[in-house]
mmCIF file of C-alpha atoms in Angstrom:
data_model
loop_
_atom_site.group_PDB
_atom_site.id
_atom_site.type_symbol
_atom_site.label_atom_id
_atom_site.label_comp_id
_atom_site.label_asym_id
_atom_site.label_seq_id
_atom_site.Cartn_x
_atom_site.Cartn_y
_atom_site.Cartn_z
ATOM 1 C CA UNK G 1 38.938 79.702 35.541
ATOM 2 C CA UNK G 2 38.453 79.858 39.192
ATOM 3 C CA UNK G 3 42.453 79.551 39.400
ATOM 4 C CA UNK G 4 42.569 82.691 37.133
ATOM 5 C CA UNK G 5 39.916 84.500 39.241
ATOM 6 C CA UNK G 6 41.943 83.809 42.376
ATOM 7 C CA UNK G 7 45.235 84.793 40.964
ATOM 8 C CA UNK G 8 43.744 88.300 39.799
ATOM 9 C CA UNK G 9 42.147 88.969 43.174
ATOM 10 C CA UNK G 10 45.493 87.937 44.959
ATOM 11 C CA UNK G 11 47.445 90.348 42.723
ATOM 12 C CA UNK G 12 44.805 92.973 42.304
ATOM 13 C CA UNK G 13 44.075 94.167 45.974
ATOM 14 C CA UNK G 14 43.078 97.589 46.099
ATOM 15 C CA UNK G 15 43.370 97.950 50.014
ATOM 16 C CA UNK G 16 46.194 97.357 52.101
ATOM 17 C CA UNK G 17 46.493 94.228 54.261
ATOM 18 C CA UNK G 18 45.522 94.518 57.809
ATOM 19 C CA UNK G 19 48.341 95.605 60.270
ATOM 20 C CA UNK G 20 48.963 94.589 64.002
ATOM 21 C CA UNK G 21 48.662 97.412 66.492
ATOM 22 C CA UNK G 22 47.326 100.693 66.320
ATOM 23 C CA UNK G 23 46.941 102.937 63.039
ATOM 24 C CA UNK G 24 49.185 105.938 63.184
ATOM 25 C CA UNK G 25 48.446 108.792 61.074
ATOM 26 C CA UNK G 26 51.100 111.074 59.627
ATOM 27 C CA UNK G 27 50.495 114.660 58.074
ATOM 28 C CA UNK G 28 52.507 115.292 54.861
ATOM 29 C CA UNK G 29 53.141 118.593 53.058
ATOM 30 C CA UNK G 30 53.736 118.665 49.518
ATOM 31 C CA UNK G 31 53.779 121.291 46.505
ATOM 32 C CA UNK G 32 50.876 121.313 43.958
ATOM 33 C CA UNK G 33 53.257 119.708 41.479
ATOM 34 C CA UNK G 34 54.127 116.931 43.904
ATOM 35 C CA UNK G 35 50.599 116.310 44.743
ATOM 36 C CA UNK G 36 49.598 116.325 40.903
ATOM 37 C CA UNK G 37 52.396 113.597 40.362
ATOM 38 C CA UNK G 38 51.174 111.582 43.203
ATOM 39 C CA UNK G 39 47.757 111.828 41.895
ATOM 40 C CA UNK G 40 49.075 110.566 38.524
ATOM 41 C CA UNK G 41 50.865 107.661 40.213
ATOM 42 C CA UNK G 42 47.752 106.797 42.174
ATOM 43 C CA UNK G 43 45.828 106.650 38.767
ATOM 44 C CA UNK G 44 48.538 104.600 36.920
ATOM 45 C CA UNK G 45 49.199 102.025 39.809
ATOM 46 C CA UNK G 46 45.699 101.912 41.072
ATOM 47 C CA UNK G 47 46.966 102.288 44.762
ATOM 48 C CA UNK G 48 46.355 104.829 47.536
ATOM 49 C CA UNK G 49 48.400 107.744 48.359
ATOM 50 C CA UNK G 50 49.239 106.389 51.811
ATOM 51 C CA UNK G 51 50.105 102.961 50.133
ATOM 52 C CA UNK G 52 52.508 104.753 47.649
ATOM 53 C CA UNK G 53 54.244 106.700 50.451
ATOM 54 C CA UNK G 54 54.673 104.028 52.819
ATOM 55 C CA UNK G 55 56.157 101.640 50.281
ATOM 56 C CA UNK G 56 58.541 104.484 49.065
ATOM 57 C CA UNK G 57 59.616 105.142 52.696
ATOM 58 C CA UNK G 58 60.044 101.447 53.551
ATOM 59 C CA UNK G 59 61.464 100.183 50.196
ATOM 60 C CA UNK G 60 63.653 103.220 49.436
ATOM 61 C CA UNK G 61 66.598 101.166 48.444
ATOM 62 C CA UNK G 62 64.432 99.138 45.934
ATOM 63 C CA UNK G 63 62.752 101.458 43.508
ATOM 64 C CA UNK G 64 60.053 99.213 42.958
ATOM 65 C CA UNK G 65 57.400 98.375 45.455
ATOM 66 C CA UNK G 66 55.882 94.916 46.089
ATOM 67 C CA UNK G 67 52.505 96.310 44.624
ATOM 68 C CA UNK G 68 54.392 97.343 41.451
ATOM 69 C CA UNK G 69 55.807 94.036 41.063
ATOM 70 C CA UNK G 70 52.585 92.335 41.586
ATOM 71 C CA UNK G 71 51.156 94.313 38.756
ATOM 72 C CA UNK G 72 53.884 93.423 36.373
ATOM 73 C CA UNK G 73 53.179 89.774 37.462
ATOM 74 C CA UNK G 74 49.480 90.064 36.645
ATOM 75 C CA UNK G 75 50.468 91.610 33.363
ATOM 76 C CA UNK G 76 53.057 88.777 32.769
ATOM 77 C CA UNK G 77 50.427 86.095 33.468
ATOM 78 C CA UNK G 78 47.853 87.984 30.953
ATOM 79 C CA UNK G 79 50.576 88.015 28.150
ATOM 80 C CA UNK G 80 51.264 84.311 28.876
ATOM 81 C CA UNK G 81 47.560 83.592 28.426
ATOM 82 C CA UNK G 82 47.390 85.644 25.019
ATOM 83 C CA UNK G 83 50.659 83.740 23.903
ATOM 84 C CA UNK G 84 48.930 80.621 24.553
ATOM 85 C CA UNK G 85 45.771 81.764 22.524
ATOM 86 C CA UNK G 86 48.071 82.963 19.542
ATOM 87 C CA UNK G 87 50.264 79.792 19.634
ATOM 88 C CA UNK G 88 46.813 77.753 19.414
ATOM 89 C CA UNK G 89 45.961 79.677 16.451
ATOM 90 C CA UNK G 90 49.323 79.166 14.700
ATOM 91 C CA UNK G 91 49.099 75.494 15.473
ATOM 92 C CA UNK G 92 45.699 75.458 13.603
ATOM 93 C CA UNK G 93 47.023 77.118 10.702
ATOM 94 C CA UNK G 94 50.135 74.750 10.488
ATOM 95 C CA UNK G 95 47.516 71.851 10.635
ATOM 96 C CA UNK G 96 45.531 73.497 7.781
ATOM 97 C CA UNK G 97 48.655 74.042 5.707
ATOM 98 C CA UNK G 98 49.779 70.400 6.300
ATOM 99 C CA UNK G 99 46.551 68.926 5.233
ATOM 100 C CA UNK G 100 46.380 70.553 1.718
ATOM 101 C CA UNK G 101 48.247 72.297 -0.776
ATOM 102 C CA UNK G 102 47.199 75.808 0.081
ATOM 103 C CA UNK G 103 49.047 78.011 2.625
ATOM 104 C CA UNK G 104 46.837 80.125 4.814
ATOM 105 C CA UNK G 105 47.170 84.158 3.973
ATOM 106 C CA UNK G 106 46.957 84.887 7.726
ATOM 107 C CA UNK G 107 49.716 82.617 8.893
ATOM 108 C CA UNK G 108 52.351 85.578 8.736
ATOM 109 C CA UNK G 109 50.169 87.627 10.831
ATOM 110 C CA UNK G 110 49.599 85.034 13.317
ATOM 111 C CA UNK G 111 53.454 84.217 13.692
ATOM 112 C CA UNK G 112 54.139 88.010 13.880
ATOM 113 C CA UNK G 113 51.496 88.090 16.845
ATOM 114 C CA UNK G 114 53.121 85.407 18.595
ATOM 115 C CA UNK G 115 56.610 87.082 18.481
ATOM 116 C CA UNK G 116 55.107 90.362 19.785
ATOM 117 C CA UNK G 117 53.579 88.684 22.619
ATOM 118 C CA UNK G 118 56.775 86.732 23.336
ATOM 119 C CA UNK G 119 58.945 89.796 23.109
ATOM 120 C CA UNK G 120 56.655 91.784 25.641
ATOM 121 C CA UNK G 121 56.965 88.732 28.051
ATOM 122 C CA UNK G 122 60.613 89.067 27.930
ATOM 123 C CA UNK G 123 60.251 92.647 28.545
ATOM 124 C CA UNK G 124 58.097 91.874 31.765
ATOM 125 C CA UNK G 125 60.609 89.491 32.854
ATOM 126 C CA UNK G 126 63.378 91.763 32.712
ATOM 127 C CA UNK G 127 61.393 94.520 34.556
ATOM 128 C CA UNK G 128 60.641 91.902 37.216
ATOM 129 C CA UNK G 129 64.412 90.930 37.703
ATOM 130 C CA UNK G 130 65.352 94.532 38.382
#
């Protein structure tokens, strides 16, 4: 449990890490549409406007910033945990089916759920690889 909390805290930082030296402020002008898009991005990524703009400027050749990759990693870990839970349910259903003559009605739904979670994990791994 402590490992899960430290992982989510490590990947879910809201504040930028401390930097060495004096902080420099830069004034940026943008249209109303650009600011609206930036607000949407802030809400979606749970990051500040300055963090988004700094990462975009410094990592321009890589379309995804480190924070976005960390968010994907957190989602991947959550999907892995869900897959473990669903797999446990599938094992319990199989054990029940092997113990008697009746086949559980929810077996197909449990296997379908496991496949959906596994497919989502493959998508997340593909996104991390880009």
